[in-house]
mmCIF file of N, CA and C in Angstrom:
data_model
loop_
_atom_site.group_PDB
_atom_site.id
_atom_site.type_symbol
_atom_site.label_atom_id
_atom_site.label_comp_id
_atom_site.label_asym_id
_atom_site.label_seq_id
_atom_site.Cartn_x
_atom_site.Cartn_y
_atom_site.Cartn_z
ATOM 1 N N GLU A 548 -63.163 15.346 -2.617
ATOM 2 C CA GLU A 548 -61.830 15.410 -3.349
ATOM 3 C C GLU A 548 -61.572 15.799 -4.651
ATOM 4 N N ASP A 549 -60.484 16.786 -4.738
ATOM 5 C CA ASP A 549 -60.300 17.030 -5.906
ATOM 6 C C ASP A 549 -60.206 15.925 -6.989
ATOM 7 N N GLN A 550 -60.424 16.429 -8.258
ATOM 8 C CA GLN A 550 -60.225 15.265 -9.307
ATOM 9 C C GLN A 550 -58.701 15.520 -10.006
ATOM 10 N N VAL A 551 -57.962 14.533 -10.557
ATOM 11 C CA VAL A 551 -56.792 15.069 -11.120
ATOM 12 C C VAL A 551 -56.792 14.553 -12.346
ATOM 13 N N VAL A 552 -56.350 15.141 -13.415
ATOM 14 C CA VAL A 552 -56.472 14.863 -14.839
ATOM 15 C C VAL A 552 -55.273 15.029 -15.386
ATOM 16 N N ASN A 553 -54.417 13.976 -15.865
ATOM 17 C CA ASN A 553 -53.324 14.269 -16.178
ATOM 18 C C ASN A 553 -52.188 14.925 -15.878
ATOM 19 N N GLY A 554 -52.304 14.498 -14.271
ATOM 20 C CA GLY A 554 -51.432 15.315 -13.371
ATOM 21 C C GLY A 554 -51.585 16.591 -13.017
ATOM 22 N N HIS A 555 -52.674 16.968 -13.209
ATOM 23 C CA HIS A 555 -53.033 18.467 -13.171
ATOM 24 C C HIS A 555 -54.276 18.766 -12.370
ATOM 25 N N ASP A 556 -54.537 19.467 -11.245
ATOM 26 C CA ASP A 556 -55.811 19.711 -10.361
ATOM 27 C C ASP A 556 -56.786 20.512 -11.810
ATOM 28 N N GLU A 557 -58.041 19.772 -11.654
ATOM 29 C CA GLU A 557 -58.953 20.362 -12.598
ATOM 30 C C GLU A 557 -59.311 21.626 -12.324
ATOM 31 N N LYS A 558 -58.977 22.322 -11.273
ATOM 32 C CA LYS A 558 -59.129 24.060 -10.740
ATOM 33 C C LYS A 558 -58.251 24.754 -11.628
ATOM 34 N N GLU A 559 -56.997 23.892 -11.814
ATOM 35 C CA GLU A 559 -55.746 24.852 -12.600
ATOM 36 C C GLU A 559 -56.404 25.351 -13.928
ATOM 37 N N ASN A 560 -56.485 26.695 -14.197
ATOM 38 C CA ASN A 560 -56.772 27.289 -15.454
ATOM 39 C C ASN A 560 -56.422 26.826 -16.556
ATOM 40 N N ASN A 561 -54.947 26.876 -16.909
ATOM 41 C CA ASN A 561 -54.114 26.429 -17.828
ATOM 42 C C ASN A 561 -53.083 25.186 -17.482
ATOM 43 N N PRO A 562 -53.422 23.859 -17.637
ATOM 44 C CA PRO A 562 -52.159 23.389 -17.407
ATOM 45 C C PRO A 562 -50.949 23.266 -18.363
ATOM 46 N N PHE A 563 -51.025 24.015 -19.255
ATOM 47 C CA PHE A 563 -49.641 24.352 -20.045
ATOM 48 C C PHE A 563 -49.087 25.840 -19.796
ATOM 49 N N ALA A 564 -49.337 26.426 -18.907
ATOM 50 C CA ALA A 564 -49.157 27.887 -18.809
ATOM 51 C C ALA A 564 -47.633 27.937 -18.799
ATOM 52 N N GLU A 565 -46.966 26.915 -18.046
ATOM 53 C CA GLU A 565 -45.532 27.220 -18.109
ATOM 54 C C GLU A 565 -44.876 27.108 -19.552
ATOM 55 N N TYR A 566 -45.714 26.487 -20.656
ATOM 56 C CA TYR A 566 -45.091 26.064 -21.802
ATOM 57 C C TYR A 566 -45.599 27.279 -22.919
ATOM 58 N N MET A 567 -46.452 28.514 -22.362
ATOM 59 C CA MET A 567 -47.043 29.237 -23.107
ATOM 60 C C MET A 567 -46.114 30.118 -23.907
ATOM 61 N N TRP A 568 -44.656 29.924 -23.211
ATOM 62 C CA TRP A 568 -43.704 31.052 -24.058
ATOM 63 C C TRP A 568 -43.359 30.803 -25.494
ATOM 64 N N MET A 569 -43.681 29.338 -25.660
ATOM 65 C CA MET A 569 -43.488 28.647 -26.905
ATOM 66 C C MET A 569 -44.411 29.031 -27.960
ATOM 67 N N GLU A 570 -45.111 29.439 -27.450
ATOM 68 C CA GLU A 570 -46.780 29.947 -28.685
ATOM 69 C C GLU A 570 -45.743 31.304 -29.268
ATOM 70 N N ASN A 571 -45.060 31.813 -28.901
ATOM 71 C CA ASN A 571 -44.024 32.879 -29.308
ATOM 72 C C ASN A 571 -42.719 32.862 -29.246
ATOM 73 N N GLU A 572 -42.726 31.571 -29.903
ATOM 74 C CA GLU A 572 -41.075 31.013 -29.936
ATOM 75 C C GLU A 572 -40.085 31.950 -30.372
ATOM 76 N N GLU A 573 -40.692 32.494 -32.143
ATOM 77 C CA GLU A 573 -39.913 33.331 -32.774
ATOM 78 C C GLU A 573 -39.612 34.607 -31.909
ATOM 79 N N ASP A 574 -40.181 35.131 -31.264
ATOM 80 C CA ASP A 574 -40.279 36.493 -30.475
ATOM 81 C C ASP A 574 -39.176 36.245 -29.443
ATOM 82 N N PHE A 575 -39.513 34.915 -28.738
ATOM 83 C CA PHE A 575 -38.488 34.981 -27.661
ATOM 84 C C PHE A 575 -37.196 34.707 -27.936
ATOM 85 N N ASN A 576 -36.835 33.437 -29.148
ATOM 86 C CA ASN A 576 -35.680 33.708 -29.714
ATOM 87 C C ASN A 576 -34.950 35.171 -30.248
ATOM 88 N N ARG A 577 -35.875 35.623 -30.796
ATOM 89 C CA ARG A 577 -35.224 36.867 -31.218
ATOM 90 C C ARG A 577 -34.960 37.961 -30.208
ATOM 91 N N GLN A 578 -35.530 37.810 -28.803
ATOM 92 C CA GLN A 578 -35.265 38.574 -27.946
ATOM 93 C C GLN A 578 -34.276 38.220 -27.106
ATOM 94 N N VAL A 579 -33.825 36.920 -26.931
ATOM 95 C CA VAL A 579 -32.629 36.450 -26.171
ATOM 96 C C VAL A 579 -31.249 36.382 -27.253
ATOM 97 N N GLU A 580 -31.787 36.370 -28.349
ATOM 98 C CA GLU A 580 -30.393 36.618 -29.242
ATOM 99 C C GLU A 580 -30.268 38.101 -29.041
ATOM 100 N N GLU A 581 -30.939 39.013 -29.339
ATOM 101 C CA GLU A 581 -30.519 40.546 -29.015
ATOM 102 C C GLU A 581 -30.096 40.932 -27.741
ATOM 103 N N GLU A 582 -30.211 40.201 -26.883
ATOM 104 C CA GLU A 582 -29.595 40.225 -25.248
ATOM 105 C C GLU A 582 -28.559 39.596 -25.276
ATOM 106 N N LEU A 583 -28.234 38.634 -26.287
ATOM 107 C CA LEU A 583 -26.823 37.866 -26.149
ATOM 108 C C LEU A 583 -25.973 38.895 -27.180
ATOM 109 N N GLN A 584 -26.234 39.492 -28.282
ATOM 110 C CA GLN A 584 -25.904 40.482 -28.934
ATOM 111 C C GLN A 584 -25.256 41.733 -28.173
ATOM 112 N N GLU A 585 -26.115 42.249 -27.387
ATOM 113 C CA GLU A 585 -25.921 43.440 -26.441
ATOM 114 C C GLU A 585 -25.004 43.108 -25.588
ATOM 115 N N GLN A 586 -24.707 41.966 -24.820
ATOM 116 C CA GLN A 586 -23.876 41.574 -23.985
ATOM 117 C C GLN A 586 -22.653 41.412 -24.709
ATOM 118 N N GLU A 587 -22.640 40.917 -25.872
ATOM 119 C CA GLU A 587 -21.399 40.408 -26.592
ATOM 120 C C GLU A 587 -20.749 41.987 -26.679
ATOM 121 N N PHE A 588 -21.794 43.098 -27.377
ATOM 122 C CA PHE A 588 -21.100 44.503 -27.714
ATOM 123 C C PHE A 588 -20.420 44.877 -26.300
ATOM 124 N N LEU A 589 -21.033 44.751 -25.115
ATOM 125 C CA LEU A 589 -20.706 45.453 -23.973
ATOM 126 C C LEU A 589 -19.151 44.746 -23.680
ATOM 127 N N ASP A 590 -19.178 43.519 -23.634
ATOM 128 C CA ASP A 590 -17.572 42.941 -23.494
ATOM 129 C C ASP A 590 -16.775 43.459 -24.475
ATOM 130 N N ARG A 591 -17.153 43.381 -25.708
ATOM 131 C CA ARG A 591 -15.756 44.122 -26.408
ATOM 132 C C ARG A 591 -15.756 45.582 -26.471
ATOM 133 N N CYS A 592 -16.605 46.356 -25.839
ATOM 134 C CA CYS A 592 -16.587 47.719 -25.679
ATOM 135 C C CYS A 592 -15.718 47.630 -24.248
ATOM 136 N N PHE A 593 -15.985 46.985 -23.256
ATOM 137 C CA PHE A 593 -15.004 46.730 -22.128
ATOM 138 C C PHE A 593 -13.393 46.499 -22.415
ATOM 139 N N GLN A 594 -13.618 45.575 -23.207
ATOM 140 C CA GLN A 594 -12.020 45.117 -23.706
ATOM 141 C C GLN A 594 -11.517 46.094 -24.253
ATOM 142 N N GLU A 595 -11.842 46.745 -25.169
ATOM 143 C CA GLU A 595 -11.424 48.098 -26.090
ATOM 144 C C GLU A 595 -10.889 49.231 -24.909
ATOM 145 N N MET A 596 -11.575 49.344 -23.951
ATOM 146 C CA MET A 596 -11.695 50.301 -23.057
ATOM 147 C C MET A 596 -10.194 49.653 -21.997
ATOM 148 N N LEU A 597 -10.234 48.548 -21.754
ATOM 149 C CA LEU A 597 -9.059 48.357 -20.969
ATOM 150 C C LEU A 597 -7.818 48.110 -22.003
ATOM 151 N N GLU A 598 -7.906 47.892 -23.215
ATOM 152 C CA GLU A 598 -6.554 47.755 -24.037
ATOM 153 C C GLU A 598 -6.290 49.214 -24.000
ATOM 154 N N GLU A 599 -6.941 50.275 -24.191
ATOM 155 C CA GLU A 599 -6.767 51.779 -24.514
ATOM 156 C C GLU A 599 -6.077 52.328 -23.151
ATOM 157 N N GLU A 600 -6.794 51.788 -22.047
ATOM 158 C CA GLU A 600 -6.075 52.006 -20.805
ATOM 159 C C GLU A 600 -4.633 51.478 -20.484
ATOM 160 N N ASP A 601 -4.478 50.545 -20.855
ATOM 161 C CA ASP A 601 -2.940 49.656 -20.813
ATOM 162 C C ASP A 601 -2.109 50.445 -21.899
ATOM 163 N N GLN A 602 -2.772 51.114 -23.045
ATOM 164 C CA GLN A 602 -1.536 51.812 -23.850
ATOM 165 C C GLN A 602 -1.216 53.371 -23.206
ATOM 166 N N ASP A 603 -2.056 53.704 -22.011
ATOM 167 C CA ASP A 603 -1.699 54.786 -21.426
ATOM 168 C C ASP A 603 -0.966 54.917 -20.442
ATOM 169 N N TRP A 604 -1.157 53.435 -19.816
ATOM 170 C CA TRP A 604 0.200 53.118 -18.821
ATOM 171 C C TRP A 604 1.679 52.973 -19.432
ATOM 172 N N PHE A 605 2.636 53.632 -18.971
ATOM 173 C CA PHE A 605 3.853 53.209 -19.107
ATOM 174 C C PHE A 605 4.357 52.172 -18.522
ATOM 175 N N ILE A 606 4.588 50.920 -19.318
ATOM 176 C CA ILE A 606 5.313 49.830 -18.723
ATOM 177 C C ILE A 606 6.626 50.037 -19.327
ATOM 178 N N PRO A 607 7.703 49.750 -18.337
ATOM 179 C CA PRO A 607 9.271 50.171 -18.742
ATOM 180 C C PRO A 607 9.447 48.802 -19.755
ATOM 181 N N SER A 608 8.959 47.460 -19.275
ATOM 182 C CA SER A 608 9.471 46.410 -19.737
ATOM 183 C C SER A 608 8.873 45.862 -21.375
ATOM 184 N N ARG A 609 7.742 46.749 -21.188
ATOM 185 C CA ARG A 609 7.293 46.921 -22.802
ATOM 186 C C ARG A 609 7.520 47.982 -23.521
ATOM 187 N N ASP A 610 7.595 48.982 -22.987
ATOM 188 C CA ASP A 610 7.641 50.432 -23.632
ATOM 189 C C ASP A 610 9.204 50.706 -24.187
ATOM 190 N N LEU A 611 10.057 50.161 -23.384
ATOM 191 C CA LEU A 611 11.414 50.684 -23.715
ATOM 192 C C LEU A 611 11.747 50.059 -24.418
ATOM 193 N N PRO A 612 12.717 50.184 -25.588
ATOM 194 C CA PRO A 612 13.660 49.297 -26.264
ATOM 195 C C PRO A 612 14.424 48.267 -25.388
ATOM 196 N N GLN A 613 14.872 47.249 -26.095
ATOM 197 C CA GLN A 613 15.409 46.046 -25.228
ATOM 198 C C GLN A 613 16.905 46.844 -24.724
ATOM 199 N N GLY A 614 17.713 47.376 -24.877
ATOM 200 C CA GLY A 614 19.127 47.809 -24.411
ATOM 201 C C GLY A 614 18.705 48.611 -22.872
ATOM 202 N N MET A 615 17.422 49.506 -23.160
ATOM 203 C CA MET A 615 17.137 50.497 -22.142
ATOM 204 C C MET A 615 16.932 49.314 -20.628
ATOM 205 N N GLY A 616 16.732 47.762 -20.615
ATOM 206 C CA GLY A 616 16.483 47.558 -19.384
ATOM 207 C C GLY A 616 17.913 47.560 -18.606
ATOM 208 N N GLN A 617 18.985 47.186 -19.601
ATOM 209 C CA GLN A 617 20.234 47.355 -18.567
ATOM 210 C C GLN A 617 20.332 48.673 -18.188
ATOM 211 N N LEU A 618 20.201 49.759 -19.161
ATOM 212 C CA LEU A 618 20.531 51.070 -18.526
ATOM 213 C C LEU A 618 19.686 51.327 -17.549
ATOM 214 N N GLN A 619 18.729 50.729 -17.163
ATOM 215 C CA GLN A 619 17.600 51.090 -16.117
ATOM 216 C C GLN A 619 18.214 50.379 -14.917
ATOM 217 N N GLN A 620 18.662 49.279 -15.496
ATOM 218 C CA GLN A 620 19.279 48.239 -14.178
ATOM 219 C C GLN A 620 20.463 49.242 -13.413
ATOM 220 N N GLN A 621 21.367 49.724 -14.478
ATOM 221 C CA GLN A 621 22.654 50.702 -13.971
ATOM 222 C C GLN A 621 21.989 52.019 -13.467
ATOM 223 N N LEU A 622 21.235 52.599 -13.918
ATOM 224 C CA LEU A 622 20.332 53.740 -13.334
ATOM 225 C C LEU A 622 19.960 53.324 -11.747
ATOM 226 N N ASN A 623 19.237 52.259 -11.529
ATOM 227 C CA ASN A 623 18.854 51.787 -10.068
ATOM 228 C C ASN A 623 19.883 51.700 -9.151
ATOM 229 N N GLY A 624 21.410 51.257 -9.623
ATOM 230 C CA GLY A 624 22.301 50.852 -8.805
ATOM 231 C C GLY A 624 22.944 52.381 -8.322
ATOM 232 N N LEU A 625 22.905 53.571 -9.325
ATOM 233 C CA LEU A 625 23.343 54.690 -8.990
ATOM 234 C C LEU A 625 22.961 55.232 -7.551
ATOM 235 N N SER A 626 23.737 55.899 -6.728
ATOM 236 C CA SER A 626 23.022 56.785 -5.750
ATOM 237 C C SER A 626 23.751 58.050 -5.743
ATOM 238 N N VAL A 627 22.688 58.839 -5.235
ATOM 239 C CA VAL A 627 23.009 60.431 -5.286
ATOM 240 C C VAL A 627 23.897 60.858 -3.712
ATOM 241 N N GLY A 628 24.845 61.739 -4.342
ATOM 242 C CA GLY A 628 25.214 62.326 -3.024
ATOM 243 C C GLY A 628 26.307 61.434 -2.189
ATOM 244 N N ASP A 629 27.301 60.758 -2.907
ATOM 245 C CA ASP A 629 28.217 60.118 -2.139
ATOM 246 C C ASP A 629 29.282 61.060 -1.321
ATOM 247 N N SER A 630 29.149 60.618 0.139
ATOM 248 C CA SER A 630 29.974 61.674 0.933
ATOM 249 C C SER A 630 31.232 61.887 0.778
ATOM 250 N N HIS A 631 32.118 60.956 0.363
ATOM 251 C CA HIS A 631 33.457 61.091 -0.241
ATOM 252 C C HIS A 631 33.710 62.195 -1.375
ATOM 253 N N GLY A 632 32.674 62.107 -2.124
ATOM 254 C CA GLY A 632 32.903 62.674 -3.514
ATOM 255 C C GLY A 632 32.374 64.153 -3.364
ATOM 256 N N SER A 633 31.389 64.168 -2.502
ATOM 257 C CA SER A 633 30.966 65.658 -2.192
ATOM 258 C C SER A 633 31.994 66.675 -1.970
ATOM 259 N N GLU A 634 32.640 66.042 -1.065
ATOM 260 C CA GLU A 634 33.891 67.288 -0.308
ATOM 261 C C GLU A 634 34.978 67.580 -1.346
ATOM 262 N N ASP A 635 35.073 66.640 -2.306
ATOM 263 C CA ASP A 635 35.997 66.797 -3.436
ATOM 264 C C ASP A 635 35.556 67.748 -4.588
ATOM 265 N N ILE A 636 34.013 67.700 -4.513
ATOM 266 C CA ILE A 636 33.282 69.005 -5.540
ATOM 267 C C ILE A 636 33.387 70.064 -4.815
ATOM 268 N N LEU A 637 32.943 70.281 -3.524
ATOM 269 C CA LEU A 637 32.848 71.565 -2.933
ATOM 270 C C LEU A 637 34.507 72.289 -3.000
ATOM 271 N N SER A 638 35.288 71.563 -2.477
ATOM 272 C CA SER A 638 36.789 72.078 -2.621
ATOM 273 C C SER A 638 37.288 72.712 -3.912
ATOM 274 N N LYS A 639 36.705 72.193 -5.083
ATOM 275 C CA LYS A 639 36.863 72.965 -6.261
ATOM 276 C C LYS A 639 35.913 73.609 -6.934
ATOM 277 N N SER A 640 34.783 74.091 -6.052
ATOM 278 C CA SER A 640 33.938 74.752 -6.488
ATOM 279 C C SER A 640 34.227 76.560 -6.423
ATOM 280 N N ASN A 641 33.717 77.104 -7.360
ATOM 281 C CA ASN A 641 33.847 78.699 -7.209
ATOM 282 C C ASN A 641 32.634 79.465 -7.209
ATOM 283 N N LEU A 642 31.625 78.534 -6.262
ATOM 284 C CA LEU A 642 30.482 79.308 -6.272
ATOM 285 C C LEU A 642 30.569 79.935 -4.739
ATOM 286 N N ASN A 643 29.744 80.711 -4.625
ATOM 287 C CA ASN A 643 29.668 81.448 -3.372
ATOM 288 C C ASN A 643 28.835 80.786 -2.179
ATOM 289 N N PRO A 644 29.552 80.257 -1.075
ATOM 290 C CA PRO A 644 28.492 79.610 -0.215
ATOM 291 C C PRO A 644 27.816 80.840 0.500
ATOM 292 N N ASP A 645 28.182 82.005 0.716
ATOM 293 C CA ASP A 645 27.053 82.983 1.471
ATOM 294 C C ASP A 645 26.213 83.595 0.726
ATOM 295 N N ALA A 646 26.174 83.317 -0.805
ATOM 296 C CA ALA A 646 25.167 83.667 -1.278
ATOM 297 C C ALA A 646 23.709 83.670 -1.131
ATOM 298 N N LYS A 647 22.730 84.448 -1.252
ATOM 299 C CA LYS A 647 21.148 84.395 -1.175
ATOM 300 C C LYS A 647 20.778 83.290 -2.157
ATOM 301 N N GLU A 648 19.816 82.814 -1.327
ATOM 302 C CA GLU A 648 19.174 81.539 -2.252
ATOM 303 C C GLU A 648 18.438 81.955 -3.056
ATOM 304 N N PHE A 649 18.641 81.570 -4.583
ATOM 305 C CA PHE A 649 17.836 81.736 -5.546
ATOM 306 C C PHE A 649 16.121 81.517 -5.424
ATOM 307 N N VAL A 650 15.480 82.725 -5.511
ATOM 308 C CA VAL A 650 13.863 82.274 -5.462
ATOM 309 C C VAL A 650 13.059 82.956 -6.696
ATOM 310 N N PRO A 651 12.922 82.347 -7.895
ATOM 311 C CA PRO A 651 12.481 82.640 -8.742
ATOM 312 C C PRO A 651 11.164 83.654 -8.730
ATOM 313 N N GLY A 652 11.374 84.649 -9.660
ATOM 314 C CA GLY A 652 10.047 86.108 -9.485
ATOM 315 C C GLY A 652 10.877 87.010 -8.434
ATOM 316 N N VAL A 653 11.795 86.678 -7.649
ATOM 317 C CA VAL A 653 11.879 87.597 -6.409
ATOM 318 C C VAL A 653 13.301 88.307 -6.998
ATOM 319 N N LYS A 654 13.137 89.757 -6.975
ATOM 320 C CA LYS A 654 14.322 90.500 -7.195
ATOM 321 C C LYS A 654 14.905 91.221 -5.812
ATOM 322 N N TYR A 655 16.182 91.126 -5.826
ATOM 323 C CA TYR A 655 16.965 91.375 -4.797
ATOM 324 C C TYR A 655 17.671 92.731 -4.814
#
């Protein structure tokens, strides 16, 4: 039967193997600190990128002056081509309804 000394098998090479990182604790701490700084740097970069992206988007509530919100609501309430008004405009028009359709770049 194997002899056990201080909770470890005698055959085990180094009973303190799991604590060997402490031998180079300064190097370990420096490496962990560098990883944390790198992660913090990446987080800041992502945050700046998101802020720049937000600036590129047009958000009416943020980008328009205060009075523009009311104007925008009024514009949203408008409709194009009321049927009763369009007949009145057509009766007063002096445009030729039989004229050819204008196409840019085409000569008639």
